[in-house]
Structure formats: C-alpha cells, structure tokens
Coordinates of N, CA and C in Angstrom, one line a residue:
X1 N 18.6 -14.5 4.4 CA 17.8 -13.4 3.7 C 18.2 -13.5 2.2
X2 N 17.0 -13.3 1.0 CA 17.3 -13.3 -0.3 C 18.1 -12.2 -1.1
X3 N 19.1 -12.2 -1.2 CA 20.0 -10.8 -2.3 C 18.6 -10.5 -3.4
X4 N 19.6 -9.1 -3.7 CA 18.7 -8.3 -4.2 C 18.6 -8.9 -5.9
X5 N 19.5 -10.0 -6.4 CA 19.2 -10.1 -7.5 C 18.1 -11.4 -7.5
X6 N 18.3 -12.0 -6.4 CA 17.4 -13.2 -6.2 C 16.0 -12.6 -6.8
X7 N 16.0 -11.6 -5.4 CA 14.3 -10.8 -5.6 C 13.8 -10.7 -7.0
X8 N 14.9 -9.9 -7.8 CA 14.6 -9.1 -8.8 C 14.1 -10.4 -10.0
X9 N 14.5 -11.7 -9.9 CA 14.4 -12.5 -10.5 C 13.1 -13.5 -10.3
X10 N 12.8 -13.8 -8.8 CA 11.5 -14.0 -8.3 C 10.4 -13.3 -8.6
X11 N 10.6 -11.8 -8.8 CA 9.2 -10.7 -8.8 C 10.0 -10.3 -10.3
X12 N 10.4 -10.6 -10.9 CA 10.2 -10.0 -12.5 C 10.6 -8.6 -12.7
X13 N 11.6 -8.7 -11.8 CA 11.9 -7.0 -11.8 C 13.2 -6.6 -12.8
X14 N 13.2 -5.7 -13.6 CA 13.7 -6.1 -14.9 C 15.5 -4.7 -14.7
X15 N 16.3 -4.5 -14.6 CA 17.3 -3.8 -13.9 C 18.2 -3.3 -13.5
X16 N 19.2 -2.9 -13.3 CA 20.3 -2.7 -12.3 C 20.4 -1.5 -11.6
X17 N 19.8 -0.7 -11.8 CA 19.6 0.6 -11.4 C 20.2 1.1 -10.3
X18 N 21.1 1.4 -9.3 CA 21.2 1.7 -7.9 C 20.0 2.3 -7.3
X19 N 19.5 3.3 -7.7 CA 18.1 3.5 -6.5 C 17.4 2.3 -6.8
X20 N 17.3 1.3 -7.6 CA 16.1 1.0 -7.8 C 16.5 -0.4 -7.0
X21 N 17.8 -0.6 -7.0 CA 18.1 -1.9 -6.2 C 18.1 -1.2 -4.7
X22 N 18.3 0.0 -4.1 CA 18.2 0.2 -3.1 C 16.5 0.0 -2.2
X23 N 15.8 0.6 -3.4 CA 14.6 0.4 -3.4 C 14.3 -0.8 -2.7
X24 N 14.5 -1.9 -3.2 CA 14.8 -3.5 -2.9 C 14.5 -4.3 -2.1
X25 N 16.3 -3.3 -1.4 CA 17.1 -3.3 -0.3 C 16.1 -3.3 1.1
X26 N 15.7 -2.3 0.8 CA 14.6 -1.4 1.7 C 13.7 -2.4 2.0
X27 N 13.2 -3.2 0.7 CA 11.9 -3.9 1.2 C 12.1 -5.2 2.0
X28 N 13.1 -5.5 1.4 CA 14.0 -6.8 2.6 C 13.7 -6.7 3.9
X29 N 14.3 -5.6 3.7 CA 15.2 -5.1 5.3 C 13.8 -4.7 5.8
X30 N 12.9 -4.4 5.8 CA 11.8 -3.9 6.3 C 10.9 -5.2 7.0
X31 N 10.9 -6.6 5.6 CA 9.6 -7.0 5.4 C 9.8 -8.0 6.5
X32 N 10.6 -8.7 7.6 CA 10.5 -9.1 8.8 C 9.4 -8.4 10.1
X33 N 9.4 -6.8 9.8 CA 8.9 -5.6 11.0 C 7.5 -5.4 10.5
X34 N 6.6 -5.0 11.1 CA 5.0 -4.4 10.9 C 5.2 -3.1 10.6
X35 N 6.2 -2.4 10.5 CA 6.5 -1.2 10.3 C 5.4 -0.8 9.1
X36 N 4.8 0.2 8.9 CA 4.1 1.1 8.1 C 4.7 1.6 6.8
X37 N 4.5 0.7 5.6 CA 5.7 1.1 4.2 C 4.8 2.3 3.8
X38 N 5.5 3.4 2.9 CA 4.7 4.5 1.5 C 6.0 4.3 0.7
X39 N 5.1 3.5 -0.3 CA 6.0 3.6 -1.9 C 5.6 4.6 -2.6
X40 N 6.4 5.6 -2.9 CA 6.4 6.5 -3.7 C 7.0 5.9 -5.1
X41 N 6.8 7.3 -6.5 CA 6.9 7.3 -7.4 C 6.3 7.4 -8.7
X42 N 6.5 7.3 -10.0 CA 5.7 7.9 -10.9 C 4.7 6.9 -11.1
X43 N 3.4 6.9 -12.1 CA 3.3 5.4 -12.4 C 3.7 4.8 -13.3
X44 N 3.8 3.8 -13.6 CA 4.0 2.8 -14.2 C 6.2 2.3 -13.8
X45 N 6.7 2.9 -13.0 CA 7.8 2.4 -12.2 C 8.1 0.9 -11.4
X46 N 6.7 0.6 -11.3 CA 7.0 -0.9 -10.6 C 6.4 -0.9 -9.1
X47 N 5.4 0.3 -9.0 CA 5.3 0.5 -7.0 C 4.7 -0.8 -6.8
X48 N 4.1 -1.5 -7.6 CA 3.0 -2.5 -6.9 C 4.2 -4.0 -6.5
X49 N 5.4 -3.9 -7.3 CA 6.0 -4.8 -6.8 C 6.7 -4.8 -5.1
X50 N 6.8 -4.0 -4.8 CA 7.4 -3.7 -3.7 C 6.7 -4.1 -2.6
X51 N 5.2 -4.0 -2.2 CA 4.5 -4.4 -1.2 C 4.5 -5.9 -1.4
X52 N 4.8 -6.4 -2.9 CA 3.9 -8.0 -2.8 C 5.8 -8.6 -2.4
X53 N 6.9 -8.2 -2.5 CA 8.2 -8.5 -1.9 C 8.0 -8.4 -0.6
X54 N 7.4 -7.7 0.3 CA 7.4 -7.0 1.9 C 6.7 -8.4 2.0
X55 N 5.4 -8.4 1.0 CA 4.4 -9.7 2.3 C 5.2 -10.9 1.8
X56 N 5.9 -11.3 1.1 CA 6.1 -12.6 0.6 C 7.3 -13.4 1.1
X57 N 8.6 -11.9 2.1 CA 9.4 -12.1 2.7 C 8.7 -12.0 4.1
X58 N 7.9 -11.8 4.4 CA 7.1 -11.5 6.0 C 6.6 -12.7 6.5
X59 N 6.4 -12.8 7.8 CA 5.6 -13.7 8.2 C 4.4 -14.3 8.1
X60 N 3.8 -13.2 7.4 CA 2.3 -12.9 7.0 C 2.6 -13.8 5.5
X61 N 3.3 -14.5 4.9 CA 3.5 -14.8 4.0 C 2.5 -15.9 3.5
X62 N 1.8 -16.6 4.6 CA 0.6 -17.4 4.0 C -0.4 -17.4 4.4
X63 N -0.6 -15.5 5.1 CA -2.2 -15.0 4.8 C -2.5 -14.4 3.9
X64 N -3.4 -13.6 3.8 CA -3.7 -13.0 2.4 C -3.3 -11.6 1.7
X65 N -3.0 -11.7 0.8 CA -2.3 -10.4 0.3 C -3.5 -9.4 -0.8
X66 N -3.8 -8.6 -0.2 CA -5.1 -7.9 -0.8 C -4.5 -6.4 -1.0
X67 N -4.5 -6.0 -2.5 CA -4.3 -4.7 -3.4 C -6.0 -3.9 -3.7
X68 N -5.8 -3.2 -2.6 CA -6.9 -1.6 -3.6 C -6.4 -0.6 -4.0
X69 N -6.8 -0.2 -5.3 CA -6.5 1.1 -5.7 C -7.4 1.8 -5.3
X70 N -6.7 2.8 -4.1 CA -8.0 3.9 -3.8 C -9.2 4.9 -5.1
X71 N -8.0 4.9 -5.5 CA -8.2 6.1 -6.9 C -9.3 5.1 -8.1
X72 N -9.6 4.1 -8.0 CA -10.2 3.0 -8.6 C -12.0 3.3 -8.3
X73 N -12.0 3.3 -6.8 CA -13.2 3.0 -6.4 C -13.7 4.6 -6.1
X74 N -15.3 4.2 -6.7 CA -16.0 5.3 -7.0 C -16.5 5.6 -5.1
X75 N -16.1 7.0 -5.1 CA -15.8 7.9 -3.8 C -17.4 7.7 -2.6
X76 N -18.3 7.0 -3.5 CA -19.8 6.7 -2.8 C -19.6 5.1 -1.9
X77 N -19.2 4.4 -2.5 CA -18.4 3.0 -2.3 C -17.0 2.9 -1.7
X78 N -16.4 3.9 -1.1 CA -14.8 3.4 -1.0 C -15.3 2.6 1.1
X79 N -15.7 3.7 1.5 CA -16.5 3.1 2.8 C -16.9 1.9 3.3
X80 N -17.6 1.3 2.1 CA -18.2 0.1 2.5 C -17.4 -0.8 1.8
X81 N -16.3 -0.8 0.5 CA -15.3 -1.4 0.0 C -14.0 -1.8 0.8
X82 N -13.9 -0.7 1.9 CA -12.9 -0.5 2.6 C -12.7 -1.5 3.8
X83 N -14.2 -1.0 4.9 CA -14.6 -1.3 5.8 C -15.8 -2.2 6.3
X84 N -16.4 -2.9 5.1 CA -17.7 -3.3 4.8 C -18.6 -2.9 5.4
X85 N -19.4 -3.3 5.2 CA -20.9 -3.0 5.3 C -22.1 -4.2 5.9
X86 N -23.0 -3.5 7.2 CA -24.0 -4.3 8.0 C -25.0 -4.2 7.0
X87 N -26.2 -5.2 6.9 CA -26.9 -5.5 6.4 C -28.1 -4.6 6.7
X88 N -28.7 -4.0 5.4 CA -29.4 -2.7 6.1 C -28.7 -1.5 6.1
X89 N -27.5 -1.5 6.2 CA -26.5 -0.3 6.1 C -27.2 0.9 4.9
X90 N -27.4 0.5 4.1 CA -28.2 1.8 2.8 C -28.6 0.9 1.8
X91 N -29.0 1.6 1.0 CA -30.2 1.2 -0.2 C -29.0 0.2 -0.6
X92 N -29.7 -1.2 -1.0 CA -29.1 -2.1 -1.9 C -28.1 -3.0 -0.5
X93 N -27.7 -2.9 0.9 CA -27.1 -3.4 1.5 C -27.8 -4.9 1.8
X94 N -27.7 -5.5 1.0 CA -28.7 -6.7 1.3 C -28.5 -7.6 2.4
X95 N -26.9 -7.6 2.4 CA -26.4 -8.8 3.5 C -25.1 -8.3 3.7
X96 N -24.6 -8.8 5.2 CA -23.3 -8.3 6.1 C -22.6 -8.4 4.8
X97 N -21.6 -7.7 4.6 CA -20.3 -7.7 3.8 C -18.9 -7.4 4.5
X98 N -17.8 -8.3 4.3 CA -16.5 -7.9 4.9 C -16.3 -6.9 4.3
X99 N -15.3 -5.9 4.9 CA -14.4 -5.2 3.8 C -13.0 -5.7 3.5
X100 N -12.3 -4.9 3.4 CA -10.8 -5.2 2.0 C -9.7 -5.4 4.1
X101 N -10.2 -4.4 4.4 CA -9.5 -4.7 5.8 C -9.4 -6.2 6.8
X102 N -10.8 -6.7 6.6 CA -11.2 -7.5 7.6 C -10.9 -9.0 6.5
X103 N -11.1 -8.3 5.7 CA -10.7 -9.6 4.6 C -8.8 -10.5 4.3
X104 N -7.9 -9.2 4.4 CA -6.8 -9.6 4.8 C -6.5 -9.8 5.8
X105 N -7.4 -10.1 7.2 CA -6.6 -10.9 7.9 C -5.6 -10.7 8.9
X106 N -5.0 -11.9 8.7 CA -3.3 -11.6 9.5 C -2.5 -11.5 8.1
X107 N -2.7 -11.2 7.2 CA -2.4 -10.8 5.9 C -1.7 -9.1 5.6
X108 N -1.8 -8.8 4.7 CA -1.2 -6.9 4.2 C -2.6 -6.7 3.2
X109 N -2.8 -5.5 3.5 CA -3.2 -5.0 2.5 C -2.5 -3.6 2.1
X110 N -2.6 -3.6 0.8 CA -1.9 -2.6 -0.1 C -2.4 -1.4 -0.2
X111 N -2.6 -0.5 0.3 CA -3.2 0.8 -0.7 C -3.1 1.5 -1.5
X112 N -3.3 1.3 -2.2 CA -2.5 2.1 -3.9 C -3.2 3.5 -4.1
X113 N -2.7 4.3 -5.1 CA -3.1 5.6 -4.9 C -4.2 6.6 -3.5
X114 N -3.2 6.4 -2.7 CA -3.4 6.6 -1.3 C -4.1 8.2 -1.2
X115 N -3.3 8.9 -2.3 CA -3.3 10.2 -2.3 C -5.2 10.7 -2.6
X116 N -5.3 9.8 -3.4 CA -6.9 10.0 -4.0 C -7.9 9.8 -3.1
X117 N -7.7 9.5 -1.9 CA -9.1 9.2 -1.0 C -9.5 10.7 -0.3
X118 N -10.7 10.8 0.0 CA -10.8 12.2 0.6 C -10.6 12.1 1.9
X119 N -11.8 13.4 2.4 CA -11.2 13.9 4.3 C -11.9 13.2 4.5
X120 N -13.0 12.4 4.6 CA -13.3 11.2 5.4 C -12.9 10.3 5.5
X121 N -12.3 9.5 4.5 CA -12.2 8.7 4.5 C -10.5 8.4 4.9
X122 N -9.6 9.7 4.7 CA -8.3 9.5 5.7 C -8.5 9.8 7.1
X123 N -9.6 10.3 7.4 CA -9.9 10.5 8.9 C -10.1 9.1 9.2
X124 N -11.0 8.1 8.8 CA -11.0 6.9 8.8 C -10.1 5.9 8.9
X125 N -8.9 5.8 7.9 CA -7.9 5.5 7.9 C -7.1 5.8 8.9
X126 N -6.9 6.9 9.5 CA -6.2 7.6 10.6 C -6.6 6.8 12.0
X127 N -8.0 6.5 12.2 CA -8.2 6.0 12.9 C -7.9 4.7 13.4
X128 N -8.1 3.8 12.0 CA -7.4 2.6 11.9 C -6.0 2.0 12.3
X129 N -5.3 3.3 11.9 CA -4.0 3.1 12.1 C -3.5 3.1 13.6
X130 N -4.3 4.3 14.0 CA -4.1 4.3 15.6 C -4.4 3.4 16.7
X131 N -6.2 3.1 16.1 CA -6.1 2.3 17.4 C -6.6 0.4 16.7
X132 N -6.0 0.4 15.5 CA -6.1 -0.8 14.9 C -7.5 -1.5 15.0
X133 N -8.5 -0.8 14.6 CA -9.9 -1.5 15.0 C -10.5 -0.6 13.1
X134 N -11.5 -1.4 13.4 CA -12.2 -1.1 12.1 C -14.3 -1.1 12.4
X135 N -15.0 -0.3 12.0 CA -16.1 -0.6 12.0 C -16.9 -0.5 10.9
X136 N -17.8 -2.1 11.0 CA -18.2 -1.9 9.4 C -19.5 -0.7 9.3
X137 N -19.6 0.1 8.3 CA -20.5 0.8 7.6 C -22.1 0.6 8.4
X138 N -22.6 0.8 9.1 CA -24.0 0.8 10.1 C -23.9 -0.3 11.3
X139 N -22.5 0.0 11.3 CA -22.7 -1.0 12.7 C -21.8 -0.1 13.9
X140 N -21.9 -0.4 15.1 CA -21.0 0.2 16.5 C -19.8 -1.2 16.9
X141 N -19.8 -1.8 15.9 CA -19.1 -3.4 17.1 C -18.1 -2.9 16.3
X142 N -16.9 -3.1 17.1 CA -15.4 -2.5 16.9 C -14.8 -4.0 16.2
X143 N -14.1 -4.1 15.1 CA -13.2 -5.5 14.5 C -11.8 -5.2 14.9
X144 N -11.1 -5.8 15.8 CA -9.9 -5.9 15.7 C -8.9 -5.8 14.0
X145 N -8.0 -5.1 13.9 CA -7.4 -5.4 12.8 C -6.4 -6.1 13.0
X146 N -5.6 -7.1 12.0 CA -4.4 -7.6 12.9 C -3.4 -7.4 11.3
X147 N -3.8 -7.1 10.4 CA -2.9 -6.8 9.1 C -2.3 -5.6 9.2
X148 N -1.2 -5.6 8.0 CA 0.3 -4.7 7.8 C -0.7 -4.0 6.7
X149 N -0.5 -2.9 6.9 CA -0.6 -2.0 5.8 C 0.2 -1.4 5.2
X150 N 0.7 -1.0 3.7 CA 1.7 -0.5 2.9 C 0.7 0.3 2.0
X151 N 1.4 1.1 1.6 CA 0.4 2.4 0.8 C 1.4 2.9 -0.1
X152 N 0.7 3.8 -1.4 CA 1.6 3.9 -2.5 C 0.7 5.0 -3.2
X153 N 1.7 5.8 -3.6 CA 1.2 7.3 -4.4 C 2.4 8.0 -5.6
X154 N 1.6 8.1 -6.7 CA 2.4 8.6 -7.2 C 2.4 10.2 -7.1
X155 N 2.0 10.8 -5.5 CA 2.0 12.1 -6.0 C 3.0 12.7 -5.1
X156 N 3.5 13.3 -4.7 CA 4.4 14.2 -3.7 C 3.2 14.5 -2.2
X157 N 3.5 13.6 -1.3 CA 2.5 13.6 -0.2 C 2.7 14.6 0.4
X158 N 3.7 15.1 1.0 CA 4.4 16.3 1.4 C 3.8 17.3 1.2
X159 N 3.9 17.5 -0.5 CA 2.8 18.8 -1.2 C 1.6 18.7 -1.1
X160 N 1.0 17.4 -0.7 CA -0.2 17.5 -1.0 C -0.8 17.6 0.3
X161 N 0.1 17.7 1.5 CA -0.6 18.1 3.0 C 0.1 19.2 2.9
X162 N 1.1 19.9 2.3 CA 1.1 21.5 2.3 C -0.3 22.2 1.3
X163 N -0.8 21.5 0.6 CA -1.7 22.4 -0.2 C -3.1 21.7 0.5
X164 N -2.9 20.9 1.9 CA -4.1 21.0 2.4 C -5.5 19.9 1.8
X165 N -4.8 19.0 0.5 CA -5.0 18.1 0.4 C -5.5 16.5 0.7
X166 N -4.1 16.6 1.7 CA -4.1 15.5 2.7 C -3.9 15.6 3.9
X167 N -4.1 14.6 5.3 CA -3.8 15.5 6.4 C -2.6 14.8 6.9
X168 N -1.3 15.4 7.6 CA -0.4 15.7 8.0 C -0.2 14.5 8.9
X169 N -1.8 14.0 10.0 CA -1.4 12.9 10.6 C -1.2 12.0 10.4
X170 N -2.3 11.8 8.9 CA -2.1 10.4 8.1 C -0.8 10.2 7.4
X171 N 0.1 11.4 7.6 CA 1.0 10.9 6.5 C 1.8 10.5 7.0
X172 N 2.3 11.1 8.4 CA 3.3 10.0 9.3 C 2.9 9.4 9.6
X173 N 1.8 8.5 9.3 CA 1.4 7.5 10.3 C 1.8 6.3 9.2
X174 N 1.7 6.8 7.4 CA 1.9 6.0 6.7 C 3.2 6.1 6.3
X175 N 3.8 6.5 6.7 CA 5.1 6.6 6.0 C 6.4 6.5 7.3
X176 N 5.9 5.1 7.6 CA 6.6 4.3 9.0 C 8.1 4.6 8.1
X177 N 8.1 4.0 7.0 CA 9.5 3.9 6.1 C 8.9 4.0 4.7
X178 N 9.7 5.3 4.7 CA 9.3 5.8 2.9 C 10.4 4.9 2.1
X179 N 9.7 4.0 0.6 CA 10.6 3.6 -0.5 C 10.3 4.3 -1.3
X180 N 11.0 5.1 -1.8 CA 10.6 5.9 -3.7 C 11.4 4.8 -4.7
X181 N 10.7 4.8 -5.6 CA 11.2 4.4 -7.2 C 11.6 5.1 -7.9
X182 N 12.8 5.2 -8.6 CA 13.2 6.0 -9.3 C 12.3 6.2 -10.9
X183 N 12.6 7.4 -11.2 CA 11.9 7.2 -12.5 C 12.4 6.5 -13.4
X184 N 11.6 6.0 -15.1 CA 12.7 5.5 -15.7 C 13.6 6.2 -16.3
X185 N 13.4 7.8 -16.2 CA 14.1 8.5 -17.1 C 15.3 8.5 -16.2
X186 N 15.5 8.4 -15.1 CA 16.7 8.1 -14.1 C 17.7 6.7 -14.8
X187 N 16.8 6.1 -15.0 CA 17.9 4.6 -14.7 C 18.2 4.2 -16.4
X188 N 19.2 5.2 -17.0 CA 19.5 5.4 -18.5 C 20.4 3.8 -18.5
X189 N 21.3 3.4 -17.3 CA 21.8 2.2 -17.7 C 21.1 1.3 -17.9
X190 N 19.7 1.3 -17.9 CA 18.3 0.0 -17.7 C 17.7 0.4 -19.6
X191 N 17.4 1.2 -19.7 CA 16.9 1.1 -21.2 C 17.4 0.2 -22.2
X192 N 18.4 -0.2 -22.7 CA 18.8 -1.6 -23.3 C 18.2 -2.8 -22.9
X193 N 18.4 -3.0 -21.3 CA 17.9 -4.0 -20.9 C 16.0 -4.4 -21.1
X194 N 15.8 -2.9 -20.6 CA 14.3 -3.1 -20.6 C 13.6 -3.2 -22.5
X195 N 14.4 -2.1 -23.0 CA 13.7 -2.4 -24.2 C 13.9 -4.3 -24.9
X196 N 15.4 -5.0 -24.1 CA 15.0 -5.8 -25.2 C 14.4 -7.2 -24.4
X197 N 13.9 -6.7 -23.4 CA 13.0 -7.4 -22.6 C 11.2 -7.4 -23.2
X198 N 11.1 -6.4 -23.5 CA 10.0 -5.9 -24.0 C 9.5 -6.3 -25.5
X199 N 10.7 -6.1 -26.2 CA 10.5 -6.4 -27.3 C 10.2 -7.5 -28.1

C-alpha cells in the first residue's frame, strides 16, 4: 500500500496538514472496498482529488473514471446527462445516448456538488443505489450498474436534510464513509508551503 506522502506527490497534493493527511489516509484505506465515499468540504480544498486516489488505488483502476458536477448541468438535462436517453425520448432526442452511469462502466463515477440536484432526481439516485440498475430516459429495459460511486458537497448534508432540502435516505446511502477536507484557514502550518508553491 502507497504512504500518504507517496500519494500526496503522485496527485499533486501540496501539505502536511494532519486532517488533511488523515483525509488521505481514509482514501487508501477505503479504495480496495465498493464502499460508498462523501467528500465533504469548502470549495476549492482539493475534494476532486480524493475520488481520483480511491479509483486509481482500486481495482477499477483501468476502467473509466468519469467526474459530473451536479450543480453544472442545467436541471432540464441532468436526467438524460445522468441516465441517458432512448431515441425519441423528447424534442431533439435524435439517437440512443448512454449516460455518465452506463458510461463508467466497471469504472467510478464522481458526483460533485451532490447537494444541488433536486427531489427527482435524488429519488433517482436513491434508486440506483439500492437496487444498482439504471433506466435510460423513455425506455422500461433495466441497465445493470456495476460502478463505485463517490459524491462530494461543499454543503453541510446533515443541514440540508434537516432543512428538508435533501432526503435523509440518500444521504446514508451516500455517505458509506464520510472524508471531510479541512479548510485552508485550518491548516496555518501549510500557507508557506502553499504560497511558495503557487508563486
């Protein structure tokens, strides 16, 4: 197994931080299992590093590694971006399309800003998770899923299925093993480093 400074040198992770090397830690120690990751934290902290460590220590290491930002795709399209789309499906569906699911494979896909999808579409997700099947957008034929999924939010998920937000089943379902990032206002021994990295 790779130490945590190997990683941090392979993925450009810039550091010494203790949360942030525990952070790491976590992804190591995880990225063997199918277990369900949620990377928490602010943005710009580093979340997107952490899923591409899980797939690249994983088995899944030479299928495909596919990032959506939920919060990206416009709320008319996340459906058929997600889960693709049958031909005929709605105005403009010209021809079968995979989606981001079916597209990764025996691969991971990432979810980034998880928090931003609505009630359909985590009912959706919920579903997925449960009974690992996917259906594209105007069709009834069920796709086996066989990918890891890892998801990432910088918002307080917690809060946001107490304020009714998000729903409560999706959140354990994604938060097999929660990693947070510390902020950088946290990791005061890193500013030297990082500024004269940057500069």
């Amino acid at each position: 197994m790779e130490s945590v400074q190997a990683i941090k040198q392979r993925f450009s992770i810039i550091g010494n931080n203790a949360a942030l090397n525990r952070a790491i830690e976590k992804a190591i120690q995880v990225s063997p299992t199918d277990i369900s990751v949620l990377v928490t934290g602010e943005s710009g902290v580093g979340k997107e590093s952490i899923p591409k460590i899980i797939h690249q220590l994983s088995h899944r290491k030479h299928s495909k590694y596919i990032a959506v930002n939920c919060g990206a795709i416009p709320e008319g399209t996340i459906d058929s971006e997600l889960f693709g789309h049958e031909k005929g499906a709605f105005t403009g569906a010209s021809q079968d399309r995979k989606g981001k699911f079916e597209e990764a494979g025996r691969g991971t896909i990432f979810l980034d800003e998880i928090a931003e999808t609505n009630e359909a579409i985590q009912v959706k997700l919920l579903r997925v998770l449960q009974e690992l099947e996917i259906s594209r957008v105007g069709s009834n034929k069920v796709v086996p899923l066989h990918c890891r999924i890892i998801s990432a939010t910088n918002k307080d998920l917690s809060e946001e299925v107490r304020n009714g937000n998000f729903r409560q089943d999706l959140f354990y379902r994604l938060m097999g093993l929660p990693i947070n990032l510390p902020r950088l206002t946290e990791r005061d021994n890193d500013i030297l480093v990082l500024a004269r990295h940057f500069s």
